[in-house]
Amino acid sequence: MNRQIILAERPRYLMPTHNCFELRQAPVPAPSDGEVLIRTLWLALDPYLHGRMKRINSQAQPVAIGDVMVGATVGRVQTSNHPDFSENDLVVGFWGWQDYCVSNGSRIMKLQTELERSHPSYALGAMSRVSGLGAYISMLHVAKPKPGETVVIGAATGGVGQIAGQLAKMEGARVVGYAGSPEKCDFAVKELGFDACVCHRDPDFGEALRDACAEGVHVYLESVGGEPMDHVLPLLNHYARVPVMGLIAQWSTGGTNANDTRMAFLTQVMAKRLRVEGVISNDFFQSHFRDFQTEMANWITTKQIKIVEHVVDGLEHAPRALQGMFQTGQHMGKLVVKVSE
Ligand SMILES: NC(=O)c1ccc[n+]([C@@H]2O[C@H](COP(=O)([O-])OP(=O)(O)OC[C@H]3O[C@@H](n4cnc5c(N)ncnc54)[C@H](OP(=O)(O)O)[C@@H]3O)[C@@H](O)[C@H]2O)c1
């Protein structure tokens, strides 16, 4: 059978809850001429999935009620009736939360690098067009940290944060992370090589962040927003660069003092002549993906960049894991679901 997790209803509150999903059993589809049957191995859980569950989505079509939940996937070709694919090819695509899918080859791609073929889940994280490419573009093409500058990174041990922080270190910057637990902060410093990391749930977070950024902040990779952002803003130096990738705290809590935060932010943008640039990794797919994959594979293989993954075992646990993504202090590393061997 083909287990499929479908969108049963849209989130009633801010975050998805278990009633949003339903497990359905369907027959394993049969590939026709020119098609392949793919067995899912890995499924990526990314924050943007929350937007795809809502009725209105400014960037992409929302998932219809009753449809298979979407998401980036890696799988193995089980049967091929397509001239470009062979049995056992590893492919990446977007067929969502199900054990099997049939494809005509137009929306799947063979894993390109040896690194991904030996570690297929990396195709959904460090080597992907979402977290990996997003961290790479934000840091190396937008923020461009210089040696000695201070770079602040939120969700420091997450899919984007871990890579962005290590790239900034490679550029010679001082990297200060913030994360949702002391264990995550310890990990960022001891394992990922950040210079400091402070827990944003501590009551004295603001003070600790200020102490860790004695020379102010030259680069802030904004992927969190909310209350942590309120503490970073006053520390920004003149001409600081702020790539804006996401506002997960705003989505998961509705933001704290949302209006005040925005006013404070705009005041800082003007007064300090900040360069603020929105980054959507997918915009850079055509122009930068090949270079990014070559460089990232080299950095990971030569151990200049370390990758952390949080693996959830079993398709049936994907809904709960997605909910955990919108809570602070939970999983560490890129969140992936292992669907089969
Ligand atoms: N623009 C783009 O192209 C692009 C691409 C990829 C990702 N993104 C964005 O980048 C951000 C990180 O994505 P990711 O894939 O790397 O996810 P992730 O960091 O692996 O997971 C999300 C993390 O966000 C933190 N978080 C959740 N709710 C929070 C809250 N209320 N306050 C503070 N922190 C909270 C938690 O970390 P702690 O436990 O450490 O707090 C959580 O583990 C998201 O905003 C995402 O939308 C954008």
PDB file of C-alpha atoms in Angstrom, residues 49-319:
ATOM      1  CA  LEU A  49       5.103  24.290   4.738  1.00  0.00           C
ATOM      2  CA  HIS A  50       2.982  26.130   7.263  1.00  0.00           C
ATOM      3  CA  GLY A  51       2.217  28.773   4.610  1.00  0.00           C
ATOM      4  CA  ARG A  52       1.229  26.084   2.103  1.00  0.00           C
ATOM      5  CA  MET A  53      -1.382  24.792   4.574  1.00  0.00           C
ATOM      6  CA  LYS A  54      -3.196  28.124   4.769  1.00  0.00           C
ATOM      7  CA  ARG A  55      -5.970  29.255   2.443  1.00  0.00           C
ATOM      8  CA  ILE A  56      -4.000  32.155   1.049  1.00  0.00           C
ATOM      9  CA  ASN A  57      -0.352  31.932   0.108  1.00  0.00           C
ATOM     10  CA  SER A  58       1.320  34.844  -1.628  1.00  0.00           C
ATOM     11  CA  GLN A  59       4.224  32.808  -2.974  1.00  0.00           C
ATOM     12  CA  ALA A  60       2.771  29.446  -3.999  1.00  0.00           C
ATOM     13  CA  GLN A  61      -0.484  27.608  -4.460  1.00  0.00           C
ATOM     14  CA  PRO A  62      -1.903  26.367  -1.117  1.00  0.00           C
ATOM     15  CA  VAL A  63      -2.433  22.605  -0.698  1.00  0.00           C
ATOM     16  CA  ALA A  64      -6.074  21.684  -1.352  1.00  0.00           C
ATOM     17  CA  ILE A  65      -8.034  19.961   1.408  1.00  0.00           C
ATOM     18  CA  GLY A  66      -7.833  16.200   0.777  1.00  0.00           C
ATOM     19  CA  ASP A  67      -4.585  16.451  -1.207  1.00  0.00           C
ATOM     20  CA  VAL A  68      -1.314  14.837  -0.182  1.00  0.00           C
ATOM     21  CA  MET A  69       0.690  17.235   2.006  1.00  0.00           C
ATOM     22  CA  VAL A  70       3.512  18.769  -0.030  1.00  0.00           C
ATOM     23  CA  GLY A  71       7.203  18.822   0.794  1.00  0.00           C
ATOM     24  CA  ALA A  72      10.628  18.184  -0.693  1.00  0.00           C
ATOM     25  CA  THR A  73      11.494  14.497  -0.959  1.00  0.00           C
ATOM     26  CA  VAL A  74      14.304  12.145  -1.914  1.00  0.00           C
ATOM     27  CA  GLY A  75      13.584   8.677  -3.245  1.00  0.00           C
ATOM     28  CA  ARG A  76      14.892   5.698  -5.157  1.00  0.00           C
ATOM     29  CA  VAL A  77      13.574   4.736  -8.597  1.00  0.00           C
ATOM     30  CA  GLN A  78      11.947   1.345  -8.141  1.00  0.00           C
ATOM     31  CA  THR A  79      10.655   0.806 -11.688  1.00  0.00           C
ATOM     32  CA  SER A  80      11.632   2.817 -14.743  1.00  0.00           C
ATOM     33  CA  ASN A  81       9.792   3.073 -18.061  1.00  0.00           C
ATOM     34  CA  HIS A  82      11.635   6.327 -18.782  1.00  0.00           C
ATOM     35  CA  PRO A  83      14.756   6.479 -20.981  1.00  0.00           C
ATOM     36  CA  ASP A  84      16.590   8.973 -18.688  1.00  0.00           C
ATOM     37  CA  PHE A  85      16.144   7.071 -15.406  1.00  0.00           C
ATOM     38  CA  SER A  86      17.269   3.604 -14.284  1.00  0.00           C
ATOM     39  CA  GLU A  87      16.236   1.418 -11.378  1.00  0.00           C
ATOM     40  CA  ASN A  88      17.981   2.480  -8.164  1.00  0.00           C
ATOM     41  CA  ASP A  89      18.657   6.057  -9.328  1.00  0.00           C
ATOM     42  CA  LEU A  90      18.386   8.451  -6.386  1.00  0.00           C
ATOM     43  CA  VAL A  91      16.193  11.451  -7.191  1.00  0.00           C
ATOM     44  CA  VAL A  92      15.031  14.623  -5.472  1.00  0.00           C
ATOM     45  CA  GLY A  93      11.601  16.154  -6.058  1.00  0.00           C
ATOM     46  CA  PHE A  94       8.478  17.509  -4.418  1.00  0.00           C
ATOM     47  CA  TRP A  95       5.988  14.634  -4.319  1.00  0.00           C
ATOM     48  CA  GLY A  96       5.181  15.121  -0.638  1.00  0.00           C
ATOM     49  CA  TRP A  97       4.198  13.023   2.341  1.00  0.00           C
ATOM     50  CA  GLN A  98       3.691   9.573   0.820  1.00  0.00           C
ATOM     51  CA  ASP A  99       5.559   6.276   0.406  1.00  0.00           C
ATOM     52  CA  TYR A 100       5.412   6.139  -3.422  1.00  0.00           C
ATOM     53  CA  CYS A 101       4.851   8.376  -6.395  1.00  0.00           C
ATOM     54  CA  VAL A 102       4.798   8.111 -10.164  1.00  0.00           C
ATOM     55  CA  SER A 103       6.603  10.782 -12.182  1.00  0.00           C
ATOM     56  CA  ASN A 104       7.043  11.528 -15.872  1.00  0.00           C
ATOM     57  CA  GLY A 105      10.513  12.860 -15.055  1.00  0.00           C
ATOM     58  CA  SER A 106       9.706  16.550 -15.469  1.00  0.00           C
ATOM     59  CA  ARG A 107       9.774  17.525 -11.777  1.00  0.00           C
ATOM     60  CA  ILE A 108      12.481  15.219 -10.449  1.00  0.00           C
ATOM     61  CA  MET A 109      16.256  15.487 -10.656  1.00  0.00           C
ATOM     62  CA  LYS A 110      18.940  12.849 -10.105  1.00  0.00           C
ATOM     63  CA  LEU A 111      21.150  13.576  -7.109  1.00  0.00           C
ATOM     64  CA  GLN A 112      24.050  15.482  -8.627  1.00  0.00           C
ATOM     65  CA  THR A 113      26.985  14.990  -6.277  1.00  0.00           C
ATOM     66  CA  GLU A 114      28.765  11.995  -4.782  1.00  0.00           C
ATOM     67  CA  LEU A 115      28.158  13.535  -1.332  1.00  0.00           C
ATOM     68  CA  GLU A 116      24.374  13.475  -1.827  1.00  0.00           C
ATOM     69  CA  ARG A 117      24.419   9.948  -3.252  1.00  0.00           C
ATOM     70  CA  SER A 118      26.262   8.712  -0.148  1.00  0.00           C
ATOM     71  CA  HIS A 119      24.141  10.872   2.199  1.00  0.00           C
ATOM     72  CA  PRO A 120      20.799  11.419   0.377  1.00  0.00           C
ATOM     73  CA  SER A 121      19.125  13.457   3.149  1.00  0.00           C
ATOM     74  CA  TYR A 122      21.661  16.255   2.516  1.00  0.00           C
ATOM     75  CA  ALA A 123      19.813  16.889  -0.770  1.00  0.00           C
ATOM     76  CA  LEU A 124      16.959  18.196   1.420  1.00  0.00           C
ATOM     77  CA  GLY A 125      19.096  20.341   3.730  1.00  0.00           C
ATOM     78  CA  ALA A 126      22.694  21.452   3.366  1.00  0.00           C
ATOM     79  CA  MET A 127      22.779  20.785  -0.401  1.00  0.00           C
ATOM     80  CA  SER A 128      19.208  21.905  -1.122  1.00  0.00           C
ATOM     81  CA  ARG A 129      17.748  24.905  -2.909  1.00  0.00           C
ATOM     82  CA  VAL A 130      16.059  25.888   0.381  1.00  0.00           C
ATOM     83  CA  SER A 131      18.175  25.842   3.567  1.00  0.00           C
ATOM     84  CA  GLY A 132      21.623  25.332   1.999  1.00  0.00           C
ATOM     85  CA  LEU A 133      21.248  27.736  -0.919  1.00  0.00           C
ATOM     86  CA  GLY A 134      19.426  30.263   1.290  1.00  0.00           C
ATOM     87  CA  ALA A 135      22.232  30.345   3.870  1.00  0.00           C
ATOM     88  CA  TYR A 136      24.871  30.547   1.112  1.00  0.00           C
ATOM     89  CA  ILE A 137      23.211  33.442  -0.761  1.00  0.00           C
ATOM     90  CA  SER A 138      22.344  35.415   2.380  1.00  0.00           C
ATOM     91  CA  MET A 139      25.795  35.167   3.825  1.00  0.00           C
ATOM     92  CA  LEU A 140      28.171  35.168   0.840  1.00  0.00           C
ATOM     93  CA  HIS A 141      26.234  37.234  -1.730  1.00  0.00           C
ATOM     94  CA  VAL A 142      24.133  39.622   0.373  1.00  0.00           C
ATOM     95  CA  ALA A 143      25.768  40.176   3.790  1.00  0.00           C
ATOM     96  CA  LYS A 144      29.404  39.519   2.748  1.00  0.00           C
ATOM     97  CA  PRO A 145      30.898  39.569   6.258  1.00  0.00           C
ATOM     98  CA  LYS A 146      34.460  40.825   6.576  1.00  0.00           C
ATOM     99  CA  PRO A 147      37.181  39.459   8.877  1.00  0.00           C
ATOM    100  CA  GLY A 148      36.686  40.693  12.436  1.00  0.00           C
ATOM    101  CA  GLU A 149      33.073  41.783  11.926  1.00  0.00           C
ATOM    102  CA  THR A 150      30.373  40.478  14.266  1.00  0.00           C
ATOM    103  CA  VAL A 151      27.640  38.363  12.679  1.00  0.00           C
ATOM    104  CA  VAL A 152      24.487  37.441  14.626  1.00  0.00           C
ATOM    105  CA  ILE A 153      22.461  34.380  13.612  1.00  0.00           C
ATOM    106  CA  GLY A 154      19.131  33.279  15.099  1.00  0.00           C
ATOM    107  CA  ALA A 155      17.903  29.643  15.259  1.00  0.00           C
ATOM    108  CA  ALA A 156      21.655  29.012  15.295  1.00  0.00           C
ATOM    109  CA  THR A 157      21.554  25.225  15.171  1.00  0.00           C
ATOM    110  CA  GLY A 158      18.713  24.970  12.615  1.00  0.00           C
ATOM    111  CA  GLY A 159      18.880  24.052   8.947  1.00  0.00           C
ATOM    112  CA  VAL A 160      19.814  27.580   7.802  1.00  0.00           C
ATOM    113  CA  GLY A 161      21.539  28.869  10.938  1.00  0.00           C
ATOM    114  CA  GLN A 162      24.146  26.121  11.256  1.00  0.00           C
ATOM    115  CA  ILE A 163      25.365  26.655   7.671  1.00  0.00           C
ATOM    116  CA  ALA A 164      25.180  30.457   7.676  1.00  0.00           C
ATOM    117  CA  GLY A 165      27.204  30.591  10.901  1.00  0.00           C
ATOM    118  CA  GLN A 166      29.911  28.273   9.622  1.00  0.00           C
ATOM    119  CA  LEU A 167      30.156  30.226   6.340  1.00  0.00           C
ATOM    120  CA  ALA A 168      30.575  33.483   8.286  1.00  0.00           C
ATOM    121  CA  LYS A 169      33.346  31.832  10.325  1.00  0.00           C
ATOM    122  CA  MET A 170      35.051  30.772   7.089  1.00  0.00           C
ATOM    123  CA  GLU A 171      35.002  34.446   6.029  1.00  0.00           C
ATOM    124  CA  GLY A 172      36.850  35.346   9.262  1.00  0.00           C
ATOM    125  CA  ALA A 173      33.921  36.951  11.100  1.00  0.00           C
ATOM    126  CA  ARG A 174      33.065  36.642  14.802  1.00  0.00           C
ATOM    127  CA  VAL A 175      29.842  34.667  14.953  1.00  0.00           C
ATOM    128  CA  VAL A 176      27.310  35.022  17.739  1.00  0.00           C
ATOM    129  CA  GLY A 177      24.278  32.757  17.600  1.00  0.00           C
ATOM    130  CA  TYR A 178      21.101  32.657  19.596  1.00  0.00           C
ATOM    131  CA  ALA A 179      19.028  29.524  20.122  1.00  0.00           C
ATOM    132  CA  GLY A 180      16.216  28.107  22.231  1.00  0.00           C
ATOM    133  CA  SER A 181      18.069  26.036  24.852  1.00  0.00           C
ATOM    134  CA  PRO A 182      21.424  25.937  26.683  1.00  0.00           C
ATOM    135  CA  GLU A 183      22.153  22.571  24.993  1.00  0.00           C
ATOM    136  CA  LYS A 184      21.691  24.098  21.545  1.00  0.00           C
ATOM    137  CA  CYS A 185      23.910  27.038  22.493  1.00  0.00           C
ATOM    138  CA  ASP A 186      26.612  24.682  23.768  1.00  0.00           C
ATOM    139  CA  PHE A 187      26.414  22.724  20.546  1.00  0.00           C
ATOM    140  CA  ALA A 188      26.731  25.863  18.408  1.00  0.00           C
ATOM    141  CA  VAL A 189      29.942  26.854  20.184  1.00  0.00           C
ATOM    142  CA  LYS A 190      31.579  23.474  20.770  1.00  0.00           C
ATOM    143  CA  GLU A 191      30.589  21.625  17.597  1.00  0.00           C
ATOM    144  CA  LEU A 192      29.800  24.294  15.001  1.00  0.00           C
ATOM    145  CA  GLY A 193      32.599  26.671  16.035  1.00  0.00           C
ATOM    146  CA  PHE A 194      30.460  29.764  16.821  1.00  0.00           C
ATOM    147  CA  ASP A 195      32.313  32.256  19.053  1.00  0.00           C
ATOM    148  CA  ALA A 196      29.328  32.609  21.368  1.00  0.00           C
ATOM    149  CA  CYS A 197      25.690  31.591  21.535  1.00  0.00           C
ATOM    150  CA  VAL A 198      23.027  32.867  23.904  1.00  0.00           C
ATOM    151  CA  CYS A 199      19.691  31.353  24.842  1.00  0.00           C
ATOM    152  CA  HIS A 200      16.847  33.658  23.778  1.00  0.00           C
ATOM    153  CA  ARG A 201      14.562  32.137  26.427  1.00  0.00           C
ATOM    154  CA  ASP A 202      16.748  33.327  29.303  1.00  0.00           C
ATOM    155  CA  PRO A 203      15.336  36.366  31.115  1.00  0.00           C
ATOM    156  CA  ASP A 204      18.676  38.181  30.681  1.00  0.00           C
ATOM    157  CA  PHE A 205      18.951  37.379  26.944  1.00  0.00           C
ATOM    158  CA  GLY A 206      19.264  41.060  25.943  1.00  0.00           C
ATOM    159  CA  GLU A 207      22.125  41.697  28.328  1.00  0.00           C
ATOM    160  CA  ALA A 208      23.940  38.474  27.372  1.00  0.00           C
ATOM    161  CA  LEU A 209      23.610  39.317  23.665  1.00  0.00           C
ATOM    162  CA  ARG A 210      24.960  42.830  24.247  1.00  0.00           C
ATOM    163  CA  ASP A 211      27.946  41.402  26.148  1.00  0.00           C
ATOM    164  CA  ALA A 212      28.625  38.913  23.355  1.00  0.00           C
ATOM    165  CA  CYS A 213      28.532  41.718  20.740  1.00  0.00           C
ATOM    166  CA  ALA A 214      30.846  44.215  22.405  1.00  0.00           C
ATOM    167  CA  GLU A 215      31.639  45.900  19.070  1.00  0.00           C
ATOM    168  CA  GLY A 216      28.051  45.972  17.884  1.00  0.00           C
ATOM    169  CA  VAL A 217      26.555  43.916  15.062  1.00  0.00           C
ATOM    170  CA  HIS A 218      27.762  44.238  11.457  1.00  0.00           C
ATOM    171  CA  VAL A 219      25.591  41.487   9.983  1.00  0.00           C
ATOM    172  CA  TYR A 220      22.300  40.133  11.296  1.00  0.00           C
ATOM    173  CA  LEU A 221      20.798  37.199   9.439  1.00  0.00           C
ATOM    174  CA  GLU A 222      17.129  37.680  10.258  1.00  0.00           C
ATOM    175  CA  SER A 223      15.200  34.435  10.212  1.00  0.00           C
ATOM    176  CA  VAL A 224      13.335  34.691  13.534  1.00  0.00           C
ATOM    177  CA  GLY A 225      11.836  38.170  14.157  1.00  0.00           C
ATOM    178  CA  GLY A 226       9.654  38.603  17.273  1.00  0.00           C
ATOM    179  CA  GLU A 227      11.181  39.338  20.648  1.00  0.00           C
ATOM    180  CA  PRO A 228      14.774  38.270  19.840  1.00  0.00           C
ATOM    181  CA  MET A 229      14.816  40.848  17.039  1.00  0.00           C
ATOM    182  CA  ASP A 230      13.933  43.618  19.510  1.00  0.00           C
ATOM    183  CA  HIS A 231      17.194  42.877  21.299  1.00  0.00           C
ATOM    184  CA  VAL A 232      19.339  42.756  18.154  1.00  0.00           C
ATOM    185  CA  LEU A 233      18.115  46.048  16.627  1.00  0.00           C
ATOM    186  CA  PRO A 234      19.787  48.450  19.079  1.00  0.00           C
ATOM    187  CA  LEU A 235      23.085  46.621  18.606  1.00  0.00           C
ATOM    188  CA  LEU A 236      23.227  47.119  14.818  1.00  0.00           C
ATOM    189  CA  ASN A 237      26.168  49.262  13.693  1.00  0.00           C
ATOM    190  CA  HIS A 238      25.943  51.901  10.995  1.00  0.00           C
ATOM    191  CA  TYR A 239      25.837  50.307   7.542  1.00  0.00           C
ATOM    192  CA  ALA A 240      25.011  46.893   8.985  1.00  0.00           C
ATOM    193  CA  ARG A 241      23.669  44.352   6.488  1.00  0.00           C
ATOM    194  CA  VAL A 242      20.466  42.495   7.373  1.00  0.00           C
ATOM    195  CA  PRO A 243      19.434  39.739   4.945  1.00  0.00           C
ATOM    196  CA  VAL A 244      15.829  38.962   5.846  1.00  0.00           C
ATOM    197  CA  MET A 245      15.026  35.288   5.256  1.00  0.00           C
ATOM    198  CA  GLY A 246      12.129  34.563   7.554  1.00  0.00           C
ATOM    199  CA  LEU A 247      10.166  35.531  10.664  1.00  0.00           C
ATOM    200  CA  ILE A 248       9.359  32.215  12.302  1.00  0.00           C
ATOM    201  CA  ALA A 249       8.651  33.773  15.728  1.00  0.00           C
ATOM    202  CA  GLN A 250       6.054  36.048  14.128  1.00  0.00           C
ATOM    203  CA  TRP A 251       4.334  33.021  12.607  1.00  0.00           C
ATOM    204  CA  SER A 252       4.424  30.802  15.678  1.00  0.00           C
ATOM    205  CA  THR A 253       3.464  33.373  18.309  1.00  0.00           C
ATOM    206  CA  GLY A 254       1.866  36.138  16.291  1.00  0.00           C
ATOM    207  CA  GLY A 255       4.811  38.312  17.355  1.00  0.00           C
ATOM    208  CA  THR A 256       5.179  40.334  20.505  1.00  0.00           C
ATOM    209  CA  ASN A 257       4.446  44.032  20.259  1.00  0.00           C
ATOM    210  CA  ALA A 258       4.401  43.509  16.510  1.00  0.00           C
ATOM    211  CA  ASN A 259       3.619  47.160  15.714  1.00  0.00           C
ATOM    212  CA  ASP A 260       6.303  48.525  18.014  1.00  0.00           C
ATOM    213  CA  THR A 261       8.878  46.150  16.617  1.00  0.00           C
ATOM    214  CA  ARG A 262       8.192  47.261  13.077  1.00  0.00           C
ATOM    215  CA  MET A 263       8.378  50.949  13.967  1.00  0.00           C
ATOM    216  CA  ALA A 264      11.605  50.403  15.878  1.00  0.00           C
ATOM    217  CA  PHE A 265      12.995  48.462  12.956  1.00  0.00           C
ATOM    218  CA  LEU A 266      12.160  51.134  10.388  1.00  0.00           C
ATOM    219  CA  THR A 267      13.672  53.813  12.616  1.00  0.00           C
ATOM    220  CA  GLN A 268      16.906  51.823  12.787  1.00  0.00           C
ATOM    221  CA  VAL A 269      16.927  51.228   9.024  1.00  0.00           C
ATOM    222  CA  MET A 270      16.807  54.960   8.418  1.00  0.00           C
ATOM    223  CA  ALA A 271      19.023  56.224  11.226  1.00  0.00           C
ATOM    224  CA  LYS A 272      21.789  53.724  10.640  1.00  0.00           C
ATOM    225  CA  ARG A 273      21.545  53.597   6.812  1.00  0.00           C
ATOM    226  CA  LEU A 274      21.041  49.839   7.034  1.00  0.00           C
ATOM    227  CA  ARG A 275      20.981  47.711   3.935  1.00  0.00           C
ATOM    228  CA  VAL A 276      18.041  45.353   4.334  1.00  0.00           C
ATOM    229  CA  GLU A 277      17.455  42.768   1.650  1.00  0.00           C
ATOM    230  CA  GLY A 278      14.804  40.085   1.441  1.00  0.00           C
ATOM    231  CA  VAL A 279      16.158  36.707   0.369  1.00  0.00           C
ATOM    232  CA  ILE A 280      14.112  33.904  -1.206  1.00  0.00           C
ATOM    233  CA  SER A 281      16.572  31.143  -1.986  1.00  0.00           C
ATOM    234  CA  ASN A 282      14.587  29.905  -4.988  1.00  0.00           C
ATOM    235  CA  ASP A 283      15.215  33.184  -6.891  1.00  0.00           C
ATOM    236  CA  PHE A 284      18.877  32.151  -7.085  1.00  0.00           C
ATOM    237  CA  PHE A 285      18.292  28.608  -8.302  1.00  0.00           C
ATOM    238  CA  GLN A 286      19.137  29.199 -11.987  1.00  0.00           C
ATOM    239  CA  SER A 287      22.020  31.570 -11.354  1.00  0.00           C
ATOM    240  CA  HIS A 288      23.812  30.045  -8.353  1.00  0.00           C
ATOM    241  CA  PHE A 289      22.696  26.459  -7.637  1.00  0.00           C
ATOM    242  CA  ARG A 290      25.474  24.694  -9.566  1.00  0.00           C
ATOM    243  CA  ASP A 291      28.286  26.751  -8.005  1.00  0.00           C
ATOM    244  CA  PHE A 292      26.669  26.428  -4.591  1.00  0.00           C
ATOM    245  CA  GLN A 293      26.459  22.622  -4.834  1.00  0.00           C
ATOM    246  CA  THR A 294      30.069  22.257  -5.982  1.00  0.00           C
ATOM    247  CA  GLU A 295      31.373  24.516  -3.226  1.00  0.00           C
ATOM    248  CA  MET A 296      29.151  23.128  -0.477  1.00  0.00           C
ATOM    249  CA  ALA A 297      29.995  19.499  -1.339  1.00  0.00           C
ATOM    250  CA  ASN A 298      33.677  20.392  -1.148  1.00  0.00           C
ATOM    251  CA  TRP A 299      33.288  22.194   2.202  1.00  0.00           C
ATOM    252  CA  ILE A 300      31.354  19.291   3.733  1.00  0.00           C
ATOM    253  CA  THR A 301      33.679  16.603   2.339  1.00  0.00           C
ATOM    254  CA  THR A 302      36.782  18.437   3.564  1.00  0.00           C
ATOM    255  CA  LYS A 303      35.059  18.950   6.943  1.00  0.00           C
ATOM    256  CA  GLN A 304      35.190  22.739   6.756  1.00  0.00           C
ATOM    257  CA  ILE A 305      31.434  22.650   7.305  1.00  0.00           C
ATOM    258  CA  LYS A 306      29.747  20.258   9.701  1.00  0.00           C
ATOM    259  CA  ILE A 307      26.122  19.247   9.149  1.00  0.00           C
ATOM    260  CA  VAL A 308      23.640  18.439  11.908  1.00  0.00           C
ATOM    261  CA  GLU A 309      20.377  16.651  11.167  1.00  0.00           C
ATOM    262  CA  HIS A 310      17.457  15.758  13.407  1.00  0.00           C
ATOM    263  CA  VAL A 311      16.058  12.530  11.987  1.00  0.00           C
ATOM    264  CA  VAL A 312      12.452  11.543  12.722  1.00  0.00           C
ATOM    265  CA  ASP A 313      11.825   7.866  11.983  1.00  0.00           C
ATOM    266  CA  GLY A 314       8.574   7.066  10.130  1.00  0.00           C
ATOM    267  CA  LEU A 315       6.187   8.941   7.798  1.00  0.00           C
ATOM    268  CA  GLU A 316       3.444   8.700  10.429  1.00  0.00           C
ATOM    269  CA  HIS A 317       5.444  10.976  12.758  1.00  0.00           C
ATOM    270  CA  ALA A 318       5.781  13.818  10.211  1.00  0.00           C
ATOM    271  CA  PRO A 319       2.732  15.812  11.472  1.00  0.00           C
TER     272      PRO A 319
END
